[in-house]
Structure formats: structure tokens, C-alpha cells
Tab-separated table of C-alpha atoms in Angstrom:
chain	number	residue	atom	x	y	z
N	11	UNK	CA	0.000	0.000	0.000
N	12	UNK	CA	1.045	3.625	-0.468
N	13	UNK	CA	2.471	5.751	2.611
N	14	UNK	CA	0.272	8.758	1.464
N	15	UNK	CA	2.292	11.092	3.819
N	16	UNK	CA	5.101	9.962	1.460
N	17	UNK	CA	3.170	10.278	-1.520
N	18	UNK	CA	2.420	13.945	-0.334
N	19	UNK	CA	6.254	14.880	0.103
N	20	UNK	CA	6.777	13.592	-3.593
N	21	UNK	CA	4.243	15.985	-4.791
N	22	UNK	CA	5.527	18.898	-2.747
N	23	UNK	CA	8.947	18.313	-2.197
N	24	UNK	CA	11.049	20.674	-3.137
N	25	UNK	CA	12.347	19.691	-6.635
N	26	UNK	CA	8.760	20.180	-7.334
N	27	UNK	CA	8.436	23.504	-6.319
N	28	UNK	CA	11.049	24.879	-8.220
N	29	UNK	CA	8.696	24.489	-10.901
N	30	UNK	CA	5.760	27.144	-12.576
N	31	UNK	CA	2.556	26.867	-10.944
N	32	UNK	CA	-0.588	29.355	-12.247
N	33	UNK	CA	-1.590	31.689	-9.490
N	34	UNK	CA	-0.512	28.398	-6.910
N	35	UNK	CA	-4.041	27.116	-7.833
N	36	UNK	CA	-3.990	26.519	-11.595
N	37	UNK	CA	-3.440	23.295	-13.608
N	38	UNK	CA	-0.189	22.044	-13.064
N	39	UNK	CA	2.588	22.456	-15.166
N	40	UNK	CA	4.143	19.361	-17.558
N	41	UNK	CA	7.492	19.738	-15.840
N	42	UNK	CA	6.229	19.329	-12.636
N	43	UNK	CA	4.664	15.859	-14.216
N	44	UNK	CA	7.329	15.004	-15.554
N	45	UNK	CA	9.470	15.868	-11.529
N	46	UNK	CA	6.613	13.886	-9.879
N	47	UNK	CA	7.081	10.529	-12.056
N	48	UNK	CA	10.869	10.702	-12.394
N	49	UNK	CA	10.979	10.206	-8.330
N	50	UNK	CA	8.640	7.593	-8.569
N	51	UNK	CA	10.961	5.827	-10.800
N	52	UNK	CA	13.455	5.851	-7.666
N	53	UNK	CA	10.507	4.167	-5.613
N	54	UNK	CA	9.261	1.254	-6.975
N	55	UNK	CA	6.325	1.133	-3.573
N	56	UNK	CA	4.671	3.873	-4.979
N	57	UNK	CA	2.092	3.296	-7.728
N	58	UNK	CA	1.770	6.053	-10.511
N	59	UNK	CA	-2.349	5.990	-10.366
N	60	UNK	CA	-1.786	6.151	-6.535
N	61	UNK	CA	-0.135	9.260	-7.095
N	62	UNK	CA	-1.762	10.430	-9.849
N	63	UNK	CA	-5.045	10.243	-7.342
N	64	UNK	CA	-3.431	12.158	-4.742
N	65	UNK	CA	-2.396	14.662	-7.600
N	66	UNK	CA	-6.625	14.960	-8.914
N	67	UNK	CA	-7.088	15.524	-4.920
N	68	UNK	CA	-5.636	18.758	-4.739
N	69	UNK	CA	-7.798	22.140	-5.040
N	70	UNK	CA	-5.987	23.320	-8.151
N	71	UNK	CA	-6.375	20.018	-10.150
N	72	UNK	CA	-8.434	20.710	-13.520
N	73	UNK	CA	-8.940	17.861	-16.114
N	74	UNK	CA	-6.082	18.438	-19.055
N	75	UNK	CA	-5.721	15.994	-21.804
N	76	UNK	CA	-1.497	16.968	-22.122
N	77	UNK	CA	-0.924	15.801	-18.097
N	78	UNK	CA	-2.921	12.506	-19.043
N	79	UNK	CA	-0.904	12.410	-22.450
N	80	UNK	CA	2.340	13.142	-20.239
N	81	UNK	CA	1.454	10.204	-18.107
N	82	UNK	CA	0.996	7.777	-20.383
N	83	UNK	CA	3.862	8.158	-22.339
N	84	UNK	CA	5.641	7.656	-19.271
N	85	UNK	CA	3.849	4.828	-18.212
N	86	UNK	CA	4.272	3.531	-21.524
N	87	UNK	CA	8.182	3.483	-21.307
N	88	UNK	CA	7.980	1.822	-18.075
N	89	UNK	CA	6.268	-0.786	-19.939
N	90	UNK	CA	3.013	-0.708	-17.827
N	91	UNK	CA	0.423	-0.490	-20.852
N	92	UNK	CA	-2.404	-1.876	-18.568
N	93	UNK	CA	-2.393	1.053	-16.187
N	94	UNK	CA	-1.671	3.694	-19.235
N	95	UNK	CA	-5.219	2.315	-21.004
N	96	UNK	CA	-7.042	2.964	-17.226
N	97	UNK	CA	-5.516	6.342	-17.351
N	98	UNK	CA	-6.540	6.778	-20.823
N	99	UNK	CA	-9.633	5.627	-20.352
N	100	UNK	CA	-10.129	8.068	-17.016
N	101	UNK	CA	-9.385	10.921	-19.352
N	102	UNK	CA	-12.428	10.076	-21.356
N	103	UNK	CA	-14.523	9.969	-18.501
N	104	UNK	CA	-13.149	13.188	-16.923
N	105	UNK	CA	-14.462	14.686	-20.639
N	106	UNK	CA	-11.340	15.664	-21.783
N	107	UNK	CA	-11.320	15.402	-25.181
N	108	UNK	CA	-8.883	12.486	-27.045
N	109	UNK	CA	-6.645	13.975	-29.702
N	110	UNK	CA	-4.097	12.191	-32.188
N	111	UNK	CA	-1.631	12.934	-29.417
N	112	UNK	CA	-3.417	10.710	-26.806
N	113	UNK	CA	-4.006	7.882	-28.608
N	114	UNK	CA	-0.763	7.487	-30.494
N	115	UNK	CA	0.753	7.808	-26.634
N	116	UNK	CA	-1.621	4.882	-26.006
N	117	UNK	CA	-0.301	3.061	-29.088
N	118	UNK	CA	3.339	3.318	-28.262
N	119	UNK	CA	2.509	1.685	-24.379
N	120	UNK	CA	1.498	-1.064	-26.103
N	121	UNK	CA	3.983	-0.787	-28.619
N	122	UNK	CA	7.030	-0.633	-25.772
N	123	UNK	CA	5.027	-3.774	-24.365
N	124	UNK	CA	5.614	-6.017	-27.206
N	125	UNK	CA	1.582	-5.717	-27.552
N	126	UNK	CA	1.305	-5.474	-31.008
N	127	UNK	CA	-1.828	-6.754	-31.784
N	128	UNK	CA	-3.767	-4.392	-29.298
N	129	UNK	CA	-1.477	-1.577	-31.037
N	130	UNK	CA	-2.881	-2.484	-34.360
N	131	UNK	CA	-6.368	-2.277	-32.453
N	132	UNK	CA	-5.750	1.415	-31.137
N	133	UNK	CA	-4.957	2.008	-34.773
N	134	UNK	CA	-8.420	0.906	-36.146
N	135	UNK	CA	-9.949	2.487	-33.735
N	136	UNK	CA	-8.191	6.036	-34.653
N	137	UNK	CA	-8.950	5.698	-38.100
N	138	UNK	CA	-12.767	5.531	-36.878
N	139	UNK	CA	-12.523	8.416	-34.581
N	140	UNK	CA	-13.149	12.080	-35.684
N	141	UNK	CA	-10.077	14.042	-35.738
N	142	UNK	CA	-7.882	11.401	-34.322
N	143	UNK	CA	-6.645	9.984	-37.682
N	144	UNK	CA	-3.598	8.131	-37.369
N	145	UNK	CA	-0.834	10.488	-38.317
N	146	UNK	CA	2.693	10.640	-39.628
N	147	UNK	CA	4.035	9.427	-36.133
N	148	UNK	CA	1.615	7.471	-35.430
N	149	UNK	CA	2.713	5.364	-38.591
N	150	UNK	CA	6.660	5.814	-37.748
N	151	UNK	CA	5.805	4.591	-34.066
N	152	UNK	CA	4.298	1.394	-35.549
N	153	UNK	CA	6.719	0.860	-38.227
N	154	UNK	CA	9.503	0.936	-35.420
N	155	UNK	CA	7.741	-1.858	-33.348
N	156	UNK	CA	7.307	-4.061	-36.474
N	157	UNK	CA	10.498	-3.510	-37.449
N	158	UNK	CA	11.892	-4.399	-34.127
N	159	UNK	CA	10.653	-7.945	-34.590
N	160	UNK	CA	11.765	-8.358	-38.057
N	161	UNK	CA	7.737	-8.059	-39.527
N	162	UNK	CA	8.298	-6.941	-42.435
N	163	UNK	CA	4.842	-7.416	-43.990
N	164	UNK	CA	3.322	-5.371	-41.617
N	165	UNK	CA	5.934	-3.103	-42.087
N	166	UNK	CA	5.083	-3.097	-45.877
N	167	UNK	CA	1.169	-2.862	-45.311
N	168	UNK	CA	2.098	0.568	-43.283
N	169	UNK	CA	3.576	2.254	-45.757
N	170	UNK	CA	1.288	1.193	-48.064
N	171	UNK	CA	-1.804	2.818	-45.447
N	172	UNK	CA	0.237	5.885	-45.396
N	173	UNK	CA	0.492	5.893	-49.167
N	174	UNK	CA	-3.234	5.696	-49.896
N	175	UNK	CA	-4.276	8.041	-47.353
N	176	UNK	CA	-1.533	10.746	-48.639
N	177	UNK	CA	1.041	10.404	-45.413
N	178	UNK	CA	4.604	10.704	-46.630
N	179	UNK	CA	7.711	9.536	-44.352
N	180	UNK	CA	9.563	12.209	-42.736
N	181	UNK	CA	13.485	11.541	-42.015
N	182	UNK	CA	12.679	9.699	-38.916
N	183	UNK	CA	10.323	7.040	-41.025
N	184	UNK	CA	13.366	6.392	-43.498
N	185	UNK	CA	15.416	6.120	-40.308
N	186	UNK	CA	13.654	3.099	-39.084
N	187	UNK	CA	13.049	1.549	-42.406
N	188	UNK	CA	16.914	1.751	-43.116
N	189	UNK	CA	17.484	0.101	-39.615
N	190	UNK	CA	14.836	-2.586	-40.043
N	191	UNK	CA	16.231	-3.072	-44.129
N	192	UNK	CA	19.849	-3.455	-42.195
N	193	UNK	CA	18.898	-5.862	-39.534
N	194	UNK	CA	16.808	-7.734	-41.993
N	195	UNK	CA	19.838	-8.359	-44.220
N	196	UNK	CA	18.522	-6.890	-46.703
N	197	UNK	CA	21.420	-4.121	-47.563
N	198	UNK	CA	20.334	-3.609	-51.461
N	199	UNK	CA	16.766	-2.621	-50.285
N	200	UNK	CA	18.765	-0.279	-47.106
N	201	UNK	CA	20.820	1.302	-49.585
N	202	UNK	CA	18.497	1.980	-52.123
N	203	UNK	CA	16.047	3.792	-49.576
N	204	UNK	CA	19.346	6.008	-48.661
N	205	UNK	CA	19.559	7.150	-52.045
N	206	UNK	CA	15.983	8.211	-52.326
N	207	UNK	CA	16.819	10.444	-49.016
N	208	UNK	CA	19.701	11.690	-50.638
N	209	UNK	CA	18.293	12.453	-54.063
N	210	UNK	CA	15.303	14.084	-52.484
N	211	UNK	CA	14.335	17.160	-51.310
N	212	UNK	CA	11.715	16.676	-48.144
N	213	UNK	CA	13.811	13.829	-46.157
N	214	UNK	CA	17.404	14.338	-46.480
N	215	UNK	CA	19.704	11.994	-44.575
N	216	UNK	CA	20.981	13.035	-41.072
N	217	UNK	CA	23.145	11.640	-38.738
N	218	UNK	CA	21.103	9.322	-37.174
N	219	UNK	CA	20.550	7.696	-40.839
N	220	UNK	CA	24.459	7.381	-41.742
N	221	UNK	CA	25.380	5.824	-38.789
N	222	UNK	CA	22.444	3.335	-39.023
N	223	UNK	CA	24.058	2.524	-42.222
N	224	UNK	CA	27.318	1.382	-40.767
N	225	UNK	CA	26.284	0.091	-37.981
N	226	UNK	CA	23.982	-2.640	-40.036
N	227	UNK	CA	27.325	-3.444	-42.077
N	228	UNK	CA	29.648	-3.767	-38.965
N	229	UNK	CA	27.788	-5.543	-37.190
N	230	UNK	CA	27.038	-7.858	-40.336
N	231	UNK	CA	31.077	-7.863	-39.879
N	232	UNK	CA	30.881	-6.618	-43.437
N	233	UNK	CA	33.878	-4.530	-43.326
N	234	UNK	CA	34.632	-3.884	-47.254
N	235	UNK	CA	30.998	-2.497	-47.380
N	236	UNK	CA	31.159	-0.118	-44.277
N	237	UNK	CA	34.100	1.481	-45.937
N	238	UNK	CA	32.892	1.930	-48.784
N	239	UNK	CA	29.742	3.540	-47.595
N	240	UNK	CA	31.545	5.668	-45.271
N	241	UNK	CA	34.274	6.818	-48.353
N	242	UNK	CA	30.371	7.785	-49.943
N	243	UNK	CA	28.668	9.365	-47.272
N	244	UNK	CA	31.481	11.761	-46.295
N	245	UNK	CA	31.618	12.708	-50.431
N	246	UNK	CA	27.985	14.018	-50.290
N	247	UNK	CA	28.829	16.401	-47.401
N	248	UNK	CA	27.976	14.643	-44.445
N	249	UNK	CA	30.531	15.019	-41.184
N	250	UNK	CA	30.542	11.811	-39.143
N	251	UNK	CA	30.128	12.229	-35.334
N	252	UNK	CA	31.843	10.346	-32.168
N	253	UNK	CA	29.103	8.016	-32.617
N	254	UNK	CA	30.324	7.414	-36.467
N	255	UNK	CA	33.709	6.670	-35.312
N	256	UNK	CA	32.340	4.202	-32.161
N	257	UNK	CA	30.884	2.155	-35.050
N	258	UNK	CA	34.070	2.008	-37.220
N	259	UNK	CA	36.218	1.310	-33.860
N	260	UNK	CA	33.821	-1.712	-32.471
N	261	UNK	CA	34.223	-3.069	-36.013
N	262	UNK	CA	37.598	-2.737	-36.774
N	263	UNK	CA	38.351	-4.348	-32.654
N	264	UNK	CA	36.103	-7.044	-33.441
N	265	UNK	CA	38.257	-8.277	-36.883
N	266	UNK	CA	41.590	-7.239	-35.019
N	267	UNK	CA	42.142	-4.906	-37.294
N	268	UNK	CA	44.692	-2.858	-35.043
N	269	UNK	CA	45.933	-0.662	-38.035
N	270	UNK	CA	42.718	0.847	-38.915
N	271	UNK	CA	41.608	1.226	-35.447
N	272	UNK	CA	44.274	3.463	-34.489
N	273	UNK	CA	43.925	5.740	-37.948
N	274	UNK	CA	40.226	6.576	-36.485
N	275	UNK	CA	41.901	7.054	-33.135
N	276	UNK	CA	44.632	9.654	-34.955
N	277	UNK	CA	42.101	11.187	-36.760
N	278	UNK	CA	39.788	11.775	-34.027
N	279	UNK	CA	42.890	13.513	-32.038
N	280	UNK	CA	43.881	14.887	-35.175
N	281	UNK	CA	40.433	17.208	-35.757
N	282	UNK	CA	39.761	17.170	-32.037
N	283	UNK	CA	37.194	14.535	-31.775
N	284	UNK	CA	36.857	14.159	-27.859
N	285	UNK	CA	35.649	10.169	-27.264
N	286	UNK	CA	33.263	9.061	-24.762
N	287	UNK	CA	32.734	6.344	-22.071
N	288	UNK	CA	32.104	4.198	-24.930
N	289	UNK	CA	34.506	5.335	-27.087
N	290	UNK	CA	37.418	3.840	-24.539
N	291	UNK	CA	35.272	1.376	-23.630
N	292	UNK	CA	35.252	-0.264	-27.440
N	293	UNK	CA	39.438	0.303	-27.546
N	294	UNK	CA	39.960	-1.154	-24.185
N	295	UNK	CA	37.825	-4.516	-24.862
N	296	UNK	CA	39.468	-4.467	-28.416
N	297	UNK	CA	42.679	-4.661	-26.550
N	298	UNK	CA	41.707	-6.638	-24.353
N	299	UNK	CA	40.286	-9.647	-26.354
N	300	UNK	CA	43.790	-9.457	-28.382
N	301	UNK	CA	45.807	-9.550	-24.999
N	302	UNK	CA	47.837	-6.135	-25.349
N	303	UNK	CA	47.821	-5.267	-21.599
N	304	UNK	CA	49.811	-2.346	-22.396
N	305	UNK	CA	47.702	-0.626	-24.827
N	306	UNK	CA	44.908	-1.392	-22.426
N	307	UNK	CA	46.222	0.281	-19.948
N	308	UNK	CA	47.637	2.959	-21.713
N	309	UNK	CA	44.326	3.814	-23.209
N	310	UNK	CA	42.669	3.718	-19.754
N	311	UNK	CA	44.777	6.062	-18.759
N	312	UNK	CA	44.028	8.161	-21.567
N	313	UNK	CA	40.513	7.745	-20.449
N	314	UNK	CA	41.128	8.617	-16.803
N	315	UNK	CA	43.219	12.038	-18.089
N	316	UNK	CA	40.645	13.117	-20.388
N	317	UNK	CA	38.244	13.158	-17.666
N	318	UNK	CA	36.227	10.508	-19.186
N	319	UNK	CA	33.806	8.902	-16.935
N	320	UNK	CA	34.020	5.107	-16.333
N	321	UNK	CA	31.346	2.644	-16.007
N	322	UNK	CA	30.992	-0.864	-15.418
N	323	UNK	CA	31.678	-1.903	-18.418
N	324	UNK	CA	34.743	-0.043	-18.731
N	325	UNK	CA	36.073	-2.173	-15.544
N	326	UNK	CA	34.486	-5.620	-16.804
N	327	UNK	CA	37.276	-4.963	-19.701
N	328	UNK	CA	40.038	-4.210	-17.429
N	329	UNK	CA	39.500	-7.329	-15.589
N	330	UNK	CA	38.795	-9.611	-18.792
N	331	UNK	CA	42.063	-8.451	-19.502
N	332	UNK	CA	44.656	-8.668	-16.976
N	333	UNK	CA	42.835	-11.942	-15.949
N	334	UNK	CA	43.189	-13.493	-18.997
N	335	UNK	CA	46.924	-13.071	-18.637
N	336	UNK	CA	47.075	-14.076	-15.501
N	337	UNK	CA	47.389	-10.607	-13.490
N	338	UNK	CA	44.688	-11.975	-10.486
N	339	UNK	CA	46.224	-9.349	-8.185
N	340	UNK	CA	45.296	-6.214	-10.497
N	341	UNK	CA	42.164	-7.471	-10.433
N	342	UNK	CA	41.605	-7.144	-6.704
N	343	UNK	CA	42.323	-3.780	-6.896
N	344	UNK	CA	40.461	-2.990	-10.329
N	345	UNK	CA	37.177	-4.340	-7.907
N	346	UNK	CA	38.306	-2.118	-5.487
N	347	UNK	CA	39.034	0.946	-7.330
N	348	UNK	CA	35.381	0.522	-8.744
N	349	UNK	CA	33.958	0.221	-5.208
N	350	UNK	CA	35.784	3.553	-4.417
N	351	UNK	CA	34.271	5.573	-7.687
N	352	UNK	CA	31.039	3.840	-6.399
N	353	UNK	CA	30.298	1.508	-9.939
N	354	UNK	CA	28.276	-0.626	-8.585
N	355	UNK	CA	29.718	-4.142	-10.277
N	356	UNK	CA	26.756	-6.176	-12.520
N	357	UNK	CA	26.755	-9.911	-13.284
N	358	UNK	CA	29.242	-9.501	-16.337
N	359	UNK	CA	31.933	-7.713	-14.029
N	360	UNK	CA	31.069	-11.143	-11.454
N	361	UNK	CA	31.693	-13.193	-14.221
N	362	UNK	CA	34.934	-11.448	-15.482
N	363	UNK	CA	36.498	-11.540	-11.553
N	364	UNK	CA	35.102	-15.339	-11.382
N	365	UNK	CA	37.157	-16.105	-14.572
N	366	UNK	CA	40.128	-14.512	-13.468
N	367	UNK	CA	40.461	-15.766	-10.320
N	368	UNK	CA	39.701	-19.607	-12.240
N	369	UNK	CA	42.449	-18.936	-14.329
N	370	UNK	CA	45.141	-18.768	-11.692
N	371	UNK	CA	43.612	-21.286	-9.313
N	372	UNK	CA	42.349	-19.316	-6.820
N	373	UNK	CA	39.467	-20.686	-5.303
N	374	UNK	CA	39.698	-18.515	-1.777
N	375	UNK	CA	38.830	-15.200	-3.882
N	376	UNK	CA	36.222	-17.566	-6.158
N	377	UNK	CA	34.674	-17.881	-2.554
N	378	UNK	CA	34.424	-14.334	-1.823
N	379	UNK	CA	33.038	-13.091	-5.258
N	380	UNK	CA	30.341	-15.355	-5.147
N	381	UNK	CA	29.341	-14.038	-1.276
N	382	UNK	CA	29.303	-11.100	-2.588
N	383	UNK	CA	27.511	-11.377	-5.357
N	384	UNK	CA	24.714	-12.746	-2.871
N	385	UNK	CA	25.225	-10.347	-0.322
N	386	UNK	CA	24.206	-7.617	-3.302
N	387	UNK	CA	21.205	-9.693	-4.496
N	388	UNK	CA	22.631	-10.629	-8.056
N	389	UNK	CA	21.949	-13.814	-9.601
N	390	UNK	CA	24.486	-15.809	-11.552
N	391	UNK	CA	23.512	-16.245	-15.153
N	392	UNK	CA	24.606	-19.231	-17.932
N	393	UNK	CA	28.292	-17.772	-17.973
N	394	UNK	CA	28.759	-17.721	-14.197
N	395	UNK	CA	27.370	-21.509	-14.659
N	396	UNK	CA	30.393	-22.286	-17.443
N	397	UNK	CA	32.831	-20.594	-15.508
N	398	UNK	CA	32.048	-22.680	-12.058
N	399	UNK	CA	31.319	-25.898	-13.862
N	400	UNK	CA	35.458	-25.470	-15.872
N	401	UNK	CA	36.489	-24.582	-12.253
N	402	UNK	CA	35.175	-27.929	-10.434
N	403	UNK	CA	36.155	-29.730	-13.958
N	404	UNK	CA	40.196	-28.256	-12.891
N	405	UNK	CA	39.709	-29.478	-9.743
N	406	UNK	CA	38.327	-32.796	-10.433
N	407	UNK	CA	41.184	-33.385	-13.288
N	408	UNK	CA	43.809	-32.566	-10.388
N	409	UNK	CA	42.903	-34.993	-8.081
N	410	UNK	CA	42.419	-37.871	-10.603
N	411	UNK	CA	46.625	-36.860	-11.944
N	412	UNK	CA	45.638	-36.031	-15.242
């Protein structure tokens, strides 16, 4: 049940009140919304219609279709589509009137749920409903979700809907299409949708759509083709970003490809590129896998002069690393050095430790990883199984002389 004295000092505590409020008694502002649910978010005890009730409560509460819109978007990326319909379905009965806005909100909760079907039905039911005809993102919204799971005939019947009805695909459309096209394999149909943008006028290719490009063709490990379109994209205009050069550094880790790696690295020094968490990251695990321990920890210490911020990930790297060469020690005090920037460790830093300390035999700090790991709640997974199970197989081979 909800502590309603606690639900109170979320609605009036004092991130709150930093925010507009019309003559103290008016309809509340979308930040303040926006303040309310982001704190819930911290507090999984509270439910949102809970304090959305405690929110209708107060004297300056008027019915607004944009709070209920605001609400359930954000139930709908929390993935609770059941409680964004009763909301939606409240704001009918409070007589606010539905818009395009509301019910593609309504779509997308259902959408984030992997509820397609009832999507589809939210759909029908706009095209039925006076001025609440599916629209351009309403379209792009769906598209996304179909694409997601590789649907590509519902993806198709879309754009045929939007063709008949006179809807044409804005940039962020293409942007999905080329994404789903990529994932899908199917590169002809990816590029050929890339030179429509570029040969057109209304949707011209941004960012976002060059870097979904190469990211389809390095991750298809496709190498020859990610050049190529890269060589192409930069000769119609467009700059790449750090994101661009992430892409073309995870792929050139993954094939070992040391050379080209460290020409995007140059470069990006070069025109004063400045990289990011995963930027390092993608060098250090590149590194890593190849077992150069220096230029791991030369480029972590890049990282830690740039002022780069590191995450887990950065120290599930560092200790795939040195314990795949043996270095058990440095990882003690990699695990420790995370515990003092407070990085909380996940299961795939666990497993890294576990591995490490199976390497070189030691079962003492095997012990004390795995106490920990149940003294902060986290469950081993299929890799923490491998690990353990090559561990006892060591053992078992020891005592039997092999």
C-alpha cells in the first residue's frame, strides 16, 4: 500500500516547487509531471495511479488531456500499458477530449510492451474516430515496433496505409526503415532507400541515418561495405560524429584490425574529436580480447586524463584483460578501485572476476566473489554456470593426476 504522507512529500517536495505553478491554484505544469514521475521511478512502492489520485485531490487540479498524455507516455516506457489504457480511459470519462496525441501515446505503451496486436487495435480504432486519424508518427511509431521484430509485412502494409491516405515519411520514417532493411539483411533494399533520401528534397539523410548505415554493415562484420559507404557518405557532405567513429572502432576491434583502429583514433585527435565512455570502452575490450595489456592500460589512462567517466563496463574490460593473462592481483584492486568511484559491479563484471580468479587457481577469492555477489542480491547467469562448472572440472582433473 502507499504511505500517502510519502506520496504527499513527492508531490511537494522541493524539486517540485522549483517548478511554474498558475496563481498556486492553476493546472499544473508538464514539468512538474514530468518531476513527480521521475521520483517515482526511484521508488518502486509507490504506484503512478496512486499518485496520480493524490495529484486529482488537490484544489488546483483541472482535467487536461497533455498531463494525461504526459502520463501515459511515461507509463508507456515503463512498460506498464495496462495502467496507461485505465488512465486513458479516465481521461475520457473526466471529458477531456482524445486527440491524435493521446491515442498514439496509447499506441506506443502497447507498442514498448511487445503488444502489437492491441497496437494495431488502437490504430483501427483512430482511423474511426473524428479528428484522431492516425498520423505521420503514429505510422513511424508502428513501423519501429514491427520492425523491431523483423515483420516486415506489416511493415510493408504501413507504408502502403500511409500511401493511400496521402502520409509521406519524414526523415525519422526512413530512419527506421533503413534500420529494419539493415537488420533484416537486406542491404540492397537499405541502400536503395538512402539514395531516395539523398536524391530528395523533403527527407534528407541526417546523422542518425548514416550511422544506421554502418552500424547494419559492422555488425554484419561486413567490413569492405562499411568502408565503402563511409568513403560515400562523407563525399555528399555529411561530417561523421563520435558516434560514427564508435561504429568504425567496435568493427575494426572485433576483426583485429589494429591498423585501422588506431587511424580513427589519430584522426579523431587529429580534428579534435573528444571520445566518450564508450569510445574507450570499445578500444579497451578491443585490446583486451587481443591480450595487449599495455595498450589497455595505456588507453585507460588516456581515459582517466581526459576526464572521461568510467562505467561498469569499462572495468568488466580491465579485468577480462589482466585476468586473462594471468594478473589476479590487479584485479583485486580494479574491484576495489570501482567500489571507491562507487560503480556498482553487474553480473558480467562477477563473471569477469570469477574467470580470473579460475584462471590462476584461486578458489579462496572464487569464494568471496560469489558471497558477494549474494550479499548484493545478483543472480548468476549461464556464464557464471560455465565458468564454475570449468572450475570444479580443474579441480576434479587434479585430483584424478591427469
Amino acid at each position: 500500500m502507499l504511505d500517502c504522507n510519502y506520496a504527499k512529500h513527492i508531490l511537494f517536495s522541493r524539486s517540485c516547487l522549483g517548478f511554474m505553478w498558475k496563481d498556486l491554484s492553476g493546472t499544473c505544469c508538464m514539468n512538474s509531471i514530468s518531476e513527480i514521475f521521475r521520483e517515482h521511478d526511484a521508488n518502486d512502492n509507490v504506484s503512478f495511479l496512486q499518485v496520480f489520485q493524490l495529484l486529482k485531490e488537490q484544489e488546483w487540479y483541472e482535467p487536461d488531456t497533455g498531463t494525461h498524455i504526459k502520463i501515459i507516455d511515461m507509463l508507456g516506457k515503463c512498460k506498464q500499458a495496462s495502467v496507461a489504457f485505465s488512465v486513458f480511459r479516465l481521461m475520457i470519462e473526466e471529458k477531456c477530449i482524445p486527440t491524435v496525441e493521446a491515442y498514439t501515446a496509447l499506441l506506443s505503451a502497447y507498442t514498448r510492451s511487445n503488444l502489437l496486436d492491441k497496437a494495431f487495435i488502437i490504430l483501427e480504432e483512430m482511423k474511426k474516430t473524428p479528428y484522431c486519424h492516425p498520423d505521420i508518427y503514429t505510422y513511424s511509431e508502428l513501423i519501429r515496433a514491427c520492425s523491431e521484430v523483423k515483420d516486415l509485412d506489416r511493415v510493408c502494409m504501413l507504408l502502403s496505409e500511409m500511401q493511400n491516405i496521402g502520409l509521406t515519411p519524414n526523415t525519422v520514417t526512413y530512419n527506421i526503415l533503413i534500420d529494419a532493411y539493415g537488420k533484416a539483411g537486406m542491404f540492397e533494399d537499405m541502400e536503395n532507400l538512402f539514395m531516395e533520401m539523398v536524391k530528395g528534397e523533403r527527407c534528407r539523410p541526417d546523422a542518425w541515418t548514416q550511422n544506421a548505415m554502418l552500424r547494419c554493415y559492422a555488425k554484419a562484420r561486413n567490413i569492405e561495405r562499411m568502408e565503402y559507404w563511409y568513403a560515400k557518405i562523407l563525399s555528399f557532405g555529411y561530417r561523421p560524429n563520435v558516434i560514427t567513429f564508435n561504429t568504425l572502432l567496435d568493427a575494426y576491434g572485433k576483426e583485429c584490425m589494429f591498423e585501422r583502429l588506431e587511424l580513427v583514433l589519430d584522426f579523431m585527435h587529429k580534428y579534435c574529436y573528444r571520445g566518450t565512455t564508450v569510445t574507450y570502452n570499445t578500444v579497451i575490450n578491443a585490446y583486451g580480447k587481443a591480450g595487449c595489456i599495455e595498450k589497455v592500460r595505456n588507453t585507460y589512462k588516456e581515459m582517466v586524463m581526459q576526464g572521461v567517466k568510467e562505467d561498469a563496463r569499462t572495468f568488466c574490460s580491465l579485468i577480462d584483460a589482466h585476468g586473462k593473462l594471468g594478473f589476479w592481483k590487479k584485479v583485486e584492486k580494479l574491484l576495489r578501485q570501482m567500489r571507491n568511484l562507487n560503480i556498482e559491479p553487474d553480473i558480467a563484471v562477477y563473471n569477469a572476476a570469477l574467470d580470473a580468479y579460475r584462471r590462476a587457481g584461486r578458489k579462496v577469492e572464487m569464494h568471496r566473489v560469489l558471497v558477494e555477489m549474494e550479499d548484493q542480491g545478483i543472480e548468476g547467469d549461464k556464464y557464471t554456470e560455465q565458468i564454475l562448472g570449468m572450475a570444479l572440472s580443474n579441480r576434479e582433473k587434479m585430483h584424478s593426476g591427469i
